[in-house]
Tab-separated table of C-alpha atoms in Angstrom:
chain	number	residue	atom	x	y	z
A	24	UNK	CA	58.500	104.737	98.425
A	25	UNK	CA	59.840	107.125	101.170
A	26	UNK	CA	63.417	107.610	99.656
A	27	UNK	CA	61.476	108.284	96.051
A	28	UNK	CA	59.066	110.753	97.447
A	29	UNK	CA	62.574	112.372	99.116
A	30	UNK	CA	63.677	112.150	95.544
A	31	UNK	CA	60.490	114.007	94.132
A	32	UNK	CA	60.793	116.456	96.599
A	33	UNK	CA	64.574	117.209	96.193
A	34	UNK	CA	63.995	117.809	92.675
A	35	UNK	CA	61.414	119.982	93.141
A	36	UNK	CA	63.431	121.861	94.960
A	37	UNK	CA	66.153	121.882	93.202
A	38	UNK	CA	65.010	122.686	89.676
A	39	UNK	CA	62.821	125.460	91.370
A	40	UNK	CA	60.771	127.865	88.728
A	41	UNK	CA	63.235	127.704	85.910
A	42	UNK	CA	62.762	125.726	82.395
A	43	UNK	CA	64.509	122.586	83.855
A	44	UNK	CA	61.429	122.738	86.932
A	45	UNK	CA	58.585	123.894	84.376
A	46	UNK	CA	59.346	120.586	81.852
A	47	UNK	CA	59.505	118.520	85.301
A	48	UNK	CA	55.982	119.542	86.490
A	49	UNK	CA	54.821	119.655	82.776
A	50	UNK	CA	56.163	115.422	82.500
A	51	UNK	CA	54.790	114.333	86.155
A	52	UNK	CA	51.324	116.079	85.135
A	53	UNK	CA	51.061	113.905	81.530
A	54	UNK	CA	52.745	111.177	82.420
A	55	UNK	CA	52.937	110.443	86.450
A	56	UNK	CA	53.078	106.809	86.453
A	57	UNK	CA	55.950	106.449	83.783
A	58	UNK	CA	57.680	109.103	86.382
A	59	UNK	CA	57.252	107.052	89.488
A	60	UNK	CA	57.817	104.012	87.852
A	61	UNK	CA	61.303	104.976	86.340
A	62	UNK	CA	61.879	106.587	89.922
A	63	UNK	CA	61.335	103.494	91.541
A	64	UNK	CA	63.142	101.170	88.997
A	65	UNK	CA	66.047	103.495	89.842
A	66	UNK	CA	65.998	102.833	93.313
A	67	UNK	CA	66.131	99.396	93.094
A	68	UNK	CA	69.217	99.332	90.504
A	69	UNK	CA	71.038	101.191	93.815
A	70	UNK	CA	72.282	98.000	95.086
A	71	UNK	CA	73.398	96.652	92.461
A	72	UNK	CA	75.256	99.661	91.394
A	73	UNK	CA	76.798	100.198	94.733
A	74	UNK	CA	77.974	95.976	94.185
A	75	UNK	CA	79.587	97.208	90.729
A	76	UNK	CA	80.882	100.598	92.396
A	77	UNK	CA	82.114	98.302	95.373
A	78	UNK	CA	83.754	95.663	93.465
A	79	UNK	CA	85.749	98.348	91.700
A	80	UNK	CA	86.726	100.090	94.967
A	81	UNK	CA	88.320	96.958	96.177
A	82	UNK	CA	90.275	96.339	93.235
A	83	UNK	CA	91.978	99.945	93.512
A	84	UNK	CA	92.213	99.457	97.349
A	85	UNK	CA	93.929	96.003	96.210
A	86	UNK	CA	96.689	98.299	94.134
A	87	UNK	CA	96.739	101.126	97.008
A	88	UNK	CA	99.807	99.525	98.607
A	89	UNK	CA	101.593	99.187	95.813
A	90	UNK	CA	101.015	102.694	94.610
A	91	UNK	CA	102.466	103.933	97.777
A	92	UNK	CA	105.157	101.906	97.777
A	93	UNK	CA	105.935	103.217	94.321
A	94	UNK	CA	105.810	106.947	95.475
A	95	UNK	CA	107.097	106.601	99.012
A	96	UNK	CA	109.967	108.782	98.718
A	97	UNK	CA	107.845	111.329	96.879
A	98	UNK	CA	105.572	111.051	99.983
A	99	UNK	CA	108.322	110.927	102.460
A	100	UNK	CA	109.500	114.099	101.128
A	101	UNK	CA	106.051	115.763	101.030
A	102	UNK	CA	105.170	114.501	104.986
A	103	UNK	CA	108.538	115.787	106.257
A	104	UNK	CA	108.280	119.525	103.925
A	105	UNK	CA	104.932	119.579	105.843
A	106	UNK	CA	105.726	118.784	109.152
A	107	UNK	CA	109.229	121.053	108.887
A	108	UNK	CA	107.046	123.828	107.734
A	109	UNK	CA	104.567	123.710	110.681
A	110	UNK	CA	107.745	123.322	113.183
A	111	UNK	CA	109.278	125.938	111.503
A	112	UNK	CA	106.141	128.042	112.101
A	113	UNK	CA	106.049	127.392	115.475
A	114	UNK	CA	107.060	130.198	118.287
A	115	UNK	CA	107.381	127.986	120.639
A	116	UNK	CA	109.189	131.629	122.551
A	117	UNK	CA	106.143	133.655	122.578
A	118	UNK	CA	103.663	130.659	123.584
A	119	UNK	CA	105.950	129.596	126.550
A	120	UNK	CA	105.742	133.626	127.348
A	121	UNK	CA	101.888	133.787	127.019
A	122	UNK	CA	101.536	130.606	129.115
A	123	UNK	CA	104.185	131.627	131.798
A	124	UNK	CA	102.319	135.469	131.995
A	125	UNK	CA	99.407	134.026	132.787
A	126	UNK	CA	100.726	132.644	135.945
A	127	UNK	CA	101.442	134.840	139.436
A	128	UNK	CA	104.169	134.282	141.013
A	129	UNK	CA	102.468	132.551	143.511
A	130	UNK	CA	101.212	129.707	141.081
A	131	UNK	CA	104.999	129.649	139.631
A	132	UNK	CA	106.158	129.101	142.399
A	133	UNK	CA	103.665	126.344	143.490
A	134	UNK	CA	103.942	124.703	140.348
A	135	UNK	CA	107.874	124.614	140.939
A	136	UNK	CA	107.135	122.613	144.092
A	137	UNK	CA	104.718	120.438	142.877
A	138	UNK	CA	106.790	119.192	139.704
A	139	UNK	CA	110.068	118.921	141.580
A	140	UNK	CA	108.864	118.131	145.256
A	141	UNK	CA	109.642	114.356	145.208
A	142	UNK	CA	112.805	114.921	142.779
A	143	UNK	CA	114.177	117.400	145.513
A	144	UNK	CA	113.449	114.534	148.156
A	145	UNK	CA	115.432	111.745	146.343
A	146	UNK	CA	118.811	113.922	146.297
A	147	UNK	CA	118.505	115.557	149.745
A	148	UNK	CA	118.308	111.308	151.006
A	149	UNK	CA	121.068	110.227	148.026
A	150	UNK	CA	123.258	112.855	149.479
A	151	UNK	CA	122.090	111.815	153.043
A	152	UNK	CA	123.665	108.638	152.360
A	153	UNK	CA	126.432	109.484	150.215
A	154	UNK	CA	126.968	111.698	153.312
A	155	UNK	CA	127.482	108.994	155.465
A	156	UNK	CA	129.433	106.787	153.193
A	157	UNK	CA	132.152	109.375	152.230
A	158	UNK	CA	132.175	110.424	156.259
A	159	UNK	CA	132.616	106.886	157.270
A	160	UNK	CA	135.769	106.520	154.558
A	161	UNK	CA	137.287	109.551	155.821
A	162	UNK	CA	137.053	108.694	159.573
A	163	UNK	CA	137.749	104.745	159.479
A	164	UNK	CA	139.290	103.821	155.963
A	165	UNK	CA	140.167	100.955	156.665
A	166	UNK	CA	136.717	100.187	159.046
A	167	UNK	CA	134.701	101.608	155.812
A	168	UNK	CA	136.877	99.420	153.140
A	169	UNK	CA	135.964	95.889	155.336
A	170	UNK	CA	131.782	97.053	155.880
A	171	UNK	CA	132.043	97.557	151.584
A	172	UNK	CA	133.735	94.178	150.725
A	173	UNK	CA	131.136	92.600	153.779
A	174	UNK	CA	128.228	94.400	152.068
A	175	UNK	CA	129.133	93.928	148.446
A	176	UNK	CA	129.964	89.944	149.051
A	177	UNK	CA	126.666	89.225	150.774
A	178	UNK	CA	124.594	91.267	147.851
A	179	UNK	CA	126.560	89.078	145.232
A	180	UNK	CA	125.852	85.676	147.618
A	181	UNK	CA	122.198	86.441	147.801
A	182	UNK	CA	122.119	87.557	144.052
A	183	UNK	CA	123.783	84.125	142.888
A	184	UNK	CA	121.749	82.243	145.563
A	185	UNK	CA	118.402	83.858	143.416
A	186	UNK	CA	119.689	82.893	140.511
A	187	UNK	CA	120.817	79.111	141.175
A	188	UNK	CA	117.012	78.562	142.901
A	189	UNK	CA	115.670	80.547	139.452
A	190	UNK	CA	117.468	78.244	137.511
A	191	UNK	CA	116.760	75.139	139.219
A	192	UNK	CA	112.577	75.700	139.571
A	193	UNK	CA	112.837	76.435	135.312
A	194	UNK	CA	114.550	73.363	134.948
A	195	UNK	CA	112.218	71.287	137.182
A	196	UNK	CA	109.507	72.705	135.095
A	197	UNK	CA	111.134	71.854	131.797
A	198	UNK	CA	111.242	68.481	132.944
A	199	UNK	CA	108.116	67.767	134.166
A	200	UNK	CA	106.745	69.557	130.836
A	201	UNK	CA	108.739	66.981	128.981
């Protein structure tokens, strides 16, 4: 009843004063029940149009893939003219310049820090101990050369040590999974 009342109204509204709105006033006024009835028969028939509307919805979405697949260079093409055109477009000079004169050089400056603080930090330590290492060559070569080969055979011990026990506990599990 509401959504034929909102119907009513709409066309009301929408036919206004002309002829179309005269005749519609002049058949609700002799013939009001035939009006509403036909109205509300309407209405009802929505569902099962939307079912019919539906069903044929799905059977194009069921050929949609295809379709594309048919035209996917012609698509391909079209995406990649679209997105070249909008890079193309781009001034990516003039917004990094807008952006950058909005900043002092005081928030430069602190934004500098901020994004390269702890990158600054890892090579003043790397060259801390790189340092060290290329002062201990030069001093004691040969000193340096035996602290390397000591270092670098008990990394590769305790690496192949992980690995055997790694092995060994995935076996152990294989087998008692079997």
């Amino acid at each position: 009843t509401r959504i034929v009342d909102f119907t009513v109204e709409k066309l009301e509204a929408r036919l206004g004063e002309g002829i179309s709105g005269i005749a519609l006033k002049v058949y609700r006024f002799l013939n009001e029940e035939d009006f509403r009835r036909k109205l509300d028969q309407a209405v009802q028939d929505i569902p099962d149009s939307l079912d019919n509307v539906l069903d044929e919805m799905d059977h194009l979405l069921d050929r949609l893939p295809e379709k594309i697949e048919a035209r996917s260079e012609d698509i391909e093409r079209w995406a990649t003219q679209i997105i070249l055109g909008f890079v193309e477009n781009i001034d990516i000079y003039s917004i990094i310049m807008e952006n950058m004169s909005a900043y002092d050089e005081g928030q430069l400056e602190d934004l500098l820090k901020k994004s390269s603080n702890e990158q600054l930090n890892y090579i003043k330590y790397l060259g801390g101990v790189l340092g060290c290492i290329g002062g201990l060559v030069i001093w004691r070569p040969l000193l340096s050369l035996g602290v390397f080969a000591a270092v670098g055979g008990s990394l590769y011990l305790i690496d192949e040590s992980l690995f055997r026990l790694r092995k060994r506990r995935v076996e152990s599990r294989l087998t008692r999974g079997s």
